[in-house]
Amino acid sequence: RAGHLHVMGTALSMASASAVIDKAVGVIRARGGTLSVDPNLRKELRLAPETEARFEALVSQADLLLPSGEELERAAGVDGENAAVKSLFARGVKEIVLKRGSDGATAFLNDGTRVDARAFKVNEVDPTGAGDCFGGAYVACRRLGLPVETCLTYACAAGARNVTVRGPMEGAGTRAELDAFIAATPRAAR
């Protein structure tokens, strides 16, 4: 009964996951659901041709793409942020959220809207899992129908909160914990 599917690009490197992903995308799409993709693949990483093709197909089907840094250009296959965003929208992506780490994040919508969010000031202990926490919070907030600005705030808070402890998900928080974090933690300057 799910109405949304989130796929991490790293899952494409597991042969057993590819068939499951392909089937799940078809099922979700057939019922009118949406797809988000976090490339989680660095620009310099080249995959087997079949995996590359599967990745390209996933990106082209994505309603929401959540790249970090150079993954934007990797997913678009072109250099330059503006060119990459334009290329991805031309392929059918509806929304792109670029994770910029300690520089915050930017949401690009296919209607030309751009929303920038500042990062939270924290002492980083371990960056592992920050992007996953960011993505999980953003997708959950969008599924709840919250405005993009609010979604970015929660996502930046989730990623920042997670880097304050050691471990990939030990800093993941509930909505109440994120509300407390947002209220208590200053934002970085633009």
CSV table of C-alpha atoms in Angstrom, one decimal:
chain,number,residue,atom,x,y,z
A,1,ARG,CA,0.0,0.0,0.0
A,2,ALA,CA,3.0,2.3,0.0
A,3,GLY,CA,2.7,5.5,-2.0
A,4,HIS,CA,6.4,6.4,-2.1
A,5,LEU,CA,9.7,4.6,-2.6
A,6,HIS,CA,13.2,5.8,-1.7
A,7,VAL,CA,16.2,4.3,-3.3
A,8,MET,CA,19.9,4.7,-2.4
A,9,GLY,CA,22.2,4.5,-5.4
A,10,THR,CA,24.6,2.2,-3.4
A,11,ALA,CA,21.9,-0.5,-3.4
A,12,LEU,CA,22.4,-0.8,-7.2
A,13,SER,CA,25.8,-2.4,-6.6
A,14,MET,CA,24.0,-5.4,-5.0
A,15,ALA,CA,22.8,-7.8,-7.7
A,16,SER,CA,20.0,-9.1,-5.4
A,17,ALA,CA,18.7,-5.6,-4.8
A,18,SER,CA,18.4,-4.6,-8.4
A,19,ALA,CA,15.4,-6.9,-9.2
A,20,VAL,CA,13.7,-5.9,-6.0
A,21,ILE,CA,14.2,-2.2,-6.8
A,22,ASP,CA,13.0,-2.6,-10.4
A,23,LYS,CA,9.8,-4.4,-9.2
A,24,ALA,CA,9.1,-1.9,-6.4
A,25,VAL,CA,9.5,1.1,-8.8
A,26,GLY,CA,7.0,-0.5,-11.2
A,27,VAL,CA,4.5,-1.3,-8.4
A,28,ILE,CA,4.7,2.2,-6.8
A,29,ARG,CA,4.5,3.9,-10.2
A,30,ALA,CA,1.5,1.8,-11.2
A,31,ARG,CA,-0.5,3.0,-8.2
A,32,GLY,CA,0.5,6.6,-8.9
A,33,GLY,CA,3.2,6.8,-6.2
A,34,THR,CA,6.4,8.8,-6.1
A,35,LEU,CA,10.1,8.0,-6.2
A,36,SER,CA,13.0,9.6,-4.5
A,37,VAL,CA,16.6,8.8,-5.3
A,38,ASP,CA,19.7,9.5,-3.2
A,39,PRO,CA,22.5,8.8,-5.7
A,40,ASN,CA,25.1,8.2,-3.0
A,41,LEU,CA,27.6,7.6,-5.8
A,42,ARG,CA,30.7,9.7,-6.1
A,43,LYS,CA,31.5,11.2,-9.5
A,44,GLU,CA,34.7,9.2,-9.9
A,45,LEU,CA,33.1,5.9,-9.2
A,46,ARG,CA,32.2,4.0,-12.4
A,47,LEU,CA,29.9,1.1,-12.2
A,48,ALA,CA,29.4,-1.9,-14.5
A,49,PRO,CA,27.5,-0.8,-17.7
A,50,GLU,CA,24.3,-2.6,-16.6
A,51,THR,CA,24.4,-0.8,-13.2
A,52,GLU,CA,25.1,2.5,-14.9
A,53,ALA,CA,22.0,2.1,-17.1
A,54,ARG,CA,19.9,1.1,-14.1
A,55,PHE,CA,21.1,4.2,-12.3
A,56,GLU,CA,20.3,6.5,-15.3
A,57,ALA,CA,16.8,5.0,-15.5
A,58,LEU,CA,16.2,5.5,-11.8
A,59,VAL,CA,17.3,9.2,-12.0
A,60,SER,CA,15.1,9.7,-15.0
A,61,GLN,CA,12.1,8.3,-13.1
A,62,ALA,CA,12.8,10.2,-9.9
A,63,ASP,CA,10.3,12.8,-8.6
A,64,LEU,CA,12.9,13.9,-6.0
A,65,LEU,CA,16.6,13.6,-6.3
A,66,LEU,CA,18.8,14.1,-3.2
A,67,PRO,CA,22.5,14.4,-4.3
A,68,SER,CA,25.4,15.5,-2.2
A,69,GLY,CA,28.0,17.9,-3.7
A,70,GLU,CA,29.4,16.4,-6.9
A,71,GLU,CA,26.7,13.8,-7.1
A,72,LEU,CA,24.5,16.4,-8.8
A,73,GLU,CA,26.8,16.5,-11.8
A,74,ARG,CA,27.3,12.8,-11.7
A,75,ALA,CA,23.6,12.2,-11.8
A,76,ALA,CA,23.1,14.7,-14.6
A,77,GLY,CA,26.1,13.6,-16.6
A,78,VAL,CA,27.2,17.3,-17.2
A,79,ASP,CA,29.5,19.7,-15.4
A,80,GLY,CA,28.3,22.8,-13.5
A,81,GLU,CA,25.4,23.1,-11.0
A,82,ASN,CA,23.1,25.2,-13.2
A,83,ALA,CA,23.6,22.9,-16.2
A,84,ALA,CA,23.1,19.8,-14.1
A,85,VAL,CA,19.8,21.1,-12.6
A,86,LYS,CA,18.6,22.1,-16.0
A,87,SER,CA,19.5,18.7,-17.5
A,88,LEU,CA,17.8,16.8,-14.7
A,89,PHE,CA,14.6,18.8,-15.0
A,90,ALA,CA,14.6,18.2,-18.8
A,91,ARG,CA,14.8,14.4,-18.0
A,92,GLY,CA,11.7,14.6,-15.8
A,93,VAL,CA,13.0,15.1,-12.3
A,94,LYS,CA,10.5,17.4,-10.5
A,95,GLU,CA,12.5,18.4,-7.4
A,96,ILE,CA,16.2,18.4,-6.5
A,97,VAL,CA,17.6,18.9,-3.1
A,98,LEU,CA,21.4,19.5,-3.1
A,99,LYS,CA,23.0,18.6,0.3
A,100,ARG,CA,25.9,21.0,0.9
A,101,GLY,CA,27.0,19.7,4.3
A,102,SER,CA,28.2,22.5,6.6
A,103,ASP,CA,27.1,25.0,3.9
A,104,GLY,CA,23.4,24.0,4.3
A,105,ALA,CA,21.2,22.8,1.4
A,106,THR,CA,19.4,24.0,-1.7
A,107,ALA,CA,16.0,22.9,-3.1
A,108,PHE,CA,15.4,23.4,-6.8
A,109,LEU,CA,11.8,22.9,-8.0
A,110,ASN,CA,11.1,22.4,-11.7
A,111,ASP,CA,8.9,25.6,-11.7
A,112,GLY,CA,12.1,27.6,-11.2
A,113,THR,CA,11.8,28.0,-7.5
A,114,ARG,CA,15.1,27.9,-5.5
A,115,VAL,CA,15.2,27.7,-1.7
A,116,ASP,CA,18.4,27.9,0.2
A,117,ALA,CA,18.7,26.7,3.9
A,118,ARG,CA,21.5,27.5,6.3
A,119,ALA,CA,23.3,24.7,8.2
A,120,PHE,CA,23.2,24.4,11.9
A,121,LYS,CA,26.4,25.2,13.9
A,122,VAL,CA,27.6,22.0,15.6
A,123,ASN,CA,30.8,20.3,16.6
A,124,GLU,CA,31.2,17.4,14.2
A,125,VAL,CA,32.2,14.1,15.8
A,126,ASP,CA,31.4,11.7,12.9
A,127,PRO,CA,29.8,12.6,9.5
A,128,THR,CA,28.7,9.1,8.8
A,129,GLY,CA,25.0,8.9,8.1
A,130,ALA,CA,24.4,12.6,8.0
A,131,GLY,CA,23.2,12.5,4.4
A,132,ASP,CA,20.9,9.6,5.1
A,133,CYS,CA,19.4,11.4,8.1
A,134,PHE,CA,19.0,14.5,6.0
A,135,GLY,CA,17.3,12.6,3.2
A,136,GLY,CA,15.0,10.7,5.6
A,137,ALA,CA,13.8,13.9,7.3
A,138,TYR,CA,13.3,15.7,4.0
A,139,VAL,CA,11.3,12.9,2.4
A,140,ALA,CA,9.2,12.4,5.5
A,141,CYS,CA,8.4,16.1,5.8
A,142,ARG,CA,7.5,16.4,2.1
A,143,ARG,CA,5.3,13.3,2.4
A,144,LEU,CA,3.5,15.1,5.3
A,145,GLY,CA,2.9,18.0,3.0
A,146,LEU,CA,5.1,20.6,4.8
A,147,PRO,CA,6.5,23.6,2.9
A,148,VAL,CA,9.9,23.2,1.2
A,149,GLU,CA,11.4,25.7,3.6
A,150,THR,CA,10.2,23.7,6.6
A,151,CYS,CA,11.4,20.5,5.1
A,152,LEU,CA,14.9,21.9,4.5
A,153,THR,CA,15.0,23.1,8.1
A,154,TYR,CA,14.2,19.7,9.5
A,155,ALA,CA,16.5,18.0,7.1
A,156,CYS,CA,19.5,20.2,7.9
A,157,ALA,CA,18.7,19.7,11.6
A,158,ALA,CA,18.6,15.9,11.2
A,159,GLY,CA,21.9,15.8,9.4
A,160,ALA,CA,23.6,18.2,11.8
A,161,ARG,CA,22.2,16.4,14.9
A,162,ASN,CA,23.5,13.1,13.6
A,163,VAL,CA,27.1,14.3,13.1
A,164,THR,CA,27.3,15.3,16.8
A,165,VAL,CA,27.7,11.6,17.9
A,166,ARG,CA,29.7,8.6,16.7
A,167,GLY,CA,27.9,6.2,14.4
A,168,PRO,CA,25.8,6.3,11.3
A,169,MET,CA,22.4,6.7,12.8
A,170,GLU,CA,23.0,7.2,16.5
A,171,GLY,CA,22.1,10.9,16.2
A,172,ALA,CA,18.9,10.3,14.2
A,173,GLY,CA,16.0,12.0,16.0
A,174,THR,CA,12.3,12.1,16.4
A,175,ARG,CA,10.3,15.1,15.3
A,176,ALA,CA,10.2,16.3,18.9
A,177,GLU,CA,13.9,15.9,19.3
A,178,LEU,CA,14.5,17.8,16.1
A,179,ASP,CA,12.2,20.6,17.2
A,180,ALA,CA,14.2,20.9,20.4
A,181,PHE,CA,17.5,20.9,18.4
A,182,ILE,CA,16.2,23.6,16.0
A,183,ALA,CA,15.1,25.8,19.0
A,184,ALA,CA,18.5,25.4,20.8
A,185,THR,CA,21.0,25.4,17.9
A,186,PRO,CA,22.2,28.5,16.1
A,187,ARG,CA,22.4,28.5,12.3
A,188,ALA,CA,25.5,29.2,10.3
A,189,ALA,CA,25.9,32.5,8.6
A,190,ARG,CA,25.1,32.6,4.9
